[in-house]
């Protein structure tokens, strides 16, 4: 088996801010990686972060871990790359991490070259791209128009390996990228060095969440060795093991098709992949293929305001009410909605979710079983915060005293909080499920190099 062009990518953790085993990171640095790559986020945490261009992780945790990785980079003498900076990868979130990087560089006495790759898309340009037929829907087609794009507070395009390669080609010490696919930061260098393309993308998919593809996910840190024929997964945690099961299973993670993975410029096909344990710790993978596409596209993500929301939580323990909880909340929803409509001129929605019954799956739950108590979460959404709060206050007496029937005394239920109504402020919703066609991979991205520190 030929193994030239071996490229070692060290992945400290599934995301900056999650934490990792420091000893495992030190072992990885000691093995001499060619690049350190970490993800900064994803859409997993919902549309709020893209809508506001903010990070879900604390600034303190982010700075502490980023400092450790910057020091590890200096020790290893290799590039450090982060994708989807600041959870969502919006330009403001990228600027947030650049500011943290400047602080650390100054505090540590570092002089650094930092490549900043931004993925934010001006809505006017996206509107023109839609008119020109360059924006195409993915399944399911949710249907958009110019007004949809204009309503977005942030639109980002997911960078792939080509854009990360352009950032690395600047010779920067650190690459801070906006929204990227989870795999791009790992696959970019092996692809640039001529490693097997299918292995580069497959190994990047397996490594995207660090040690999640091992027996000890909390250790965080793994090394992926790429070469001309395949890749090898090597955990850095002392007790962590990679097995054919833990490695192959990761193709199921955040992926509706466990055999294919679509990326900018093509897709990965792992139907022919073979997973072999080469010792008690590591797994060798060969046989995956990369299928280039005829058209280069990048996925778009957009978020817009969904109105304002107020929530209220009540706990129900009386057995007869627990047994008849759906009838109870249905009656409350009907009566409260009717009353609120007579007192407000604004549209609103009222939802009552049964926590401890079917709150996770809703009507899809075919085997819901009740415990001794159920939480009822009232969710009111309206165009204004005042309207959402007003409806939540109209809901309050129902949640406190509404009887199952007219011919019985009023019950009392438990509110864990006072006041019972809690404003969630402005909420956001994803509104794009589309790709953007590009003539050149860099057409939708902005790259600049900053010299920072002492």
XYZ file of C-alpha atoms in Angstrom, residues 69-264:
196
model
C -5.177 26.158 20.832
C -3.175 29.213 19.795
C -0.402 28.106 22.155
C -0.642 24.540 20.809
C -0.343 25.941 17.267
C 2.768 27.868 18.242
C 4.300 24.757 19.794
C 3.483 22.582 16.781
C 4.454 25.285 14.271
C 1.489 24.538 12.001
C -1.643 26.410 10.894
C -4.672 26.566 13.189
C -8.020 26.663 11.350
C -11.498 27.257 12.703
C -14.662 26.974 10.608
C -18.105 28.411 11.319
C -16.623 30.830 13.827
C -18.933 32.077 16.568
C -21.508 29.258 16.229
C -23.230 30.593 13.097
C -20.387 31.855 10.893
C -22.032 35.232 10.251
C -19.627 38.102 9.608
C -20.299 39.654 13.022
C -19.478 36.347 14.706
C -16.222 36.141 12.738
C -15.320 39.659 13.871
C -16.070 38.576 17.456
C -13.492 35.771 17.281
C -10.961 38.005 15.518
C -11.299 40.461 18.430
C -10.662 37.636 20.918
C -7.666 36.523 18.865
C -6.213 40.039 18.960
C -6.586 40.129 22.748
C -4.843 36.800 23.197
C -2.048 37.676 20.782
C -1.346 40.845 22.738
C -1.534 39.086 26.116
C 0.769 36.262 24.992
C 3.202 38.471 23.121
C 2.498 36.795 19.786
C 2.928 38.262 16.312
C 0.555 36.482 13.940
C -0.734 36.430 10.408
C -4.479 35.722 10.454
C -6.495 34.901 7.321
C -10.130 35.919 7.749
C -12.577 34.202 5.394
C -16.088 35.670 5.486
C -19.195 33.888 4.225
C -21.850 36.579 4.662
C -23.977 37.336 1.604
C -25.452 40.796 0.873
C -29.194 40.307 0.393
C -29.230 42.575 -2.684
C -26.698 40.317 -4.421
C -28.683 37.256 -3.391
C -31.851 38.826 -4.757
C -30.107 39.353 -8.111
C -28.785 35.778 -8.017
C -32.344 34.554 -7.491
C -33.515 36.622 -10.462
C -30.646 35.229 -12.557
C -31.603 31.658 -11.715
C -28.453 30.973 -9.704
C -30.277 30.043 -6.502
C -31.903 26.607 -6.673
C -34.040 24.844 -4.054
C -33.084 21.695 -2.200
C -35.681 19.138 -1.186
C -38.072 19.960 0.330
C -38.623 23.089 -1.759
C -39.807 25.700 0.756
C -40.320 28.355 -1.914
C -38.667 31.755 -1.621
C -38.906 35.106 -3.393
C -37.146 38.459 -3.248
C -39.121 39.417 -0.131
C -37.864 36.307 1.657
C -34.254 37.280 1.018
C -34.846 40.916 1.940
C -36.352 39.824 5.283
C -33.202 37.949 6.336
C -31.005 39.514 9.012
C -28.136 37.259 7.911
C -27.480 35.035 4.897
C -24.341 32.890 4.781
C -22.909 30.516 2.199
C -21.169 27.339 3.372
C -17.539 27.376 2.269
C -15.920 24.129 1.182
C -12.363 22.893 0.805
C -11.512 25.307 -2.033
C -12.090 28.406 0.070
C -10.137 27.019 3.036
C -7.313 26.097 0.669
C -7.254 29.701 -0.573
C -6.962 30.902 3.018
C -4.153 28.412 3.772
C -2.337 29.461 0.591
C -1.807 32.918 2.125
C 0.607 31.275 4.550
C -1.379 32.519 7.545
C -0.696 31.155 11.013
C -4.394 31.123 11.808
C -7.471 30.886 9.572
C -10.712 32.209 11.021
C -13.510 31.223 8.673
C -17.170 32.095 8.613
C -19.744 29.469 7.780
C -18.127 26.342 6.361
C -19.254 22.780 5.964
C -18.254 20.711 8.999
C -15.706 18.795 6.930
C -14.022 21.571 4.933
C -11.404 22.630 7.484
C -10.177 19.028 7.813
C -10.337 17.967 4.154
C -8.723 21.091 2.656
C -5.043 20.365 3.328
C -5.081 16.616 2.471
C -6.819 17.460 -0.812
C -4.309 20.225 -1.561
C -1.451 17.758 -0.997
C -2.926 15.165 -3.314
C -4.223 12.674 -0.781
C -7.012 10.332 -1.896
C -10.070 12.548 -2.450
C -12.642 10.055 -1.169
C -10.526 9.409 1.918
C -10.025 13.134 2.509
C -13.743 13.835 2.591
C -14.636 10.623 4.426
C -11.963 11.128 7.078
C -13.052 14.726 7.473
C -16.626 13.585 8.080
C -15.469 11.065 10.688
C -13.281 13.665 12.381
C -15.703 16.587 12.328
C -16.782 16.058 15.952
C -13.423 14.977 17.352
C -13.596 11.956 19.615
C -17.314 11.442 19.045
C -16.288 8.672 16.644
C -14.469 6.812 19.454
C -15.420 4.933 22.627
C -14.654 8.028 24.785
C -16.390 11.016 23.159
C -15.658 13.392 26.051
C -11.901 13.220 25.508
C -12.472 15.336 22.424
C -9.165 14.966 20.626
C -8.296 12.694 17.708
C -5.740 12.585 14.892
C -6.664 11.639 11.331
C -3.849 10.381 9.088
C -4.594 10.871 5.367
C -2.620 9.343 2.508
C -2.869 8.214 -1.114
C -5.216 5.314 -0.422
C -7.259 5.958 2.709
C -7.219 7.367 6.211
C -6.576 6.204 9.767
C -8.387 7.380 12.883
C -6.189 7.584 15.991
C -7.749 8.739 19.309
C -5.543 10.891 21.527
C -7.423 10.220 24.792
C -5.600 7.734 27.027
C -8.580 5.378 27.353
C -10.235 6.176 24.026
C -10.446 3.566 21.262
C -11.571 3.820 17.676
C -13.326 0.702 16.412
C -14.842 -0.145 13.026
C -18.234 0.291 14.702
C -17.574 3.740 16.242
C -15.959 5.024 13.037
C -18.475 3.693 10.518
C -21.413 4.771 12.701
C -20.421 8.430 12.464
C -21.655 8.584 8.870
C -25.119 8.492 10.456
C -24.431 11.613 12.514
C -26.308 14.665 11.188
C -26.715 12.902 7.868
C -29.953 11.579 6.418
C -28.053 9.252 4.049
C -25.317 7.178 5.784
C -23.644 6.367 2.443
C -23.509 9.775 0.754
C -22.481 13.234 1.877
C -22.924 16.302 -0.331
C -20.281 19.022 -0.285
C -19.459 22.003 -2.503
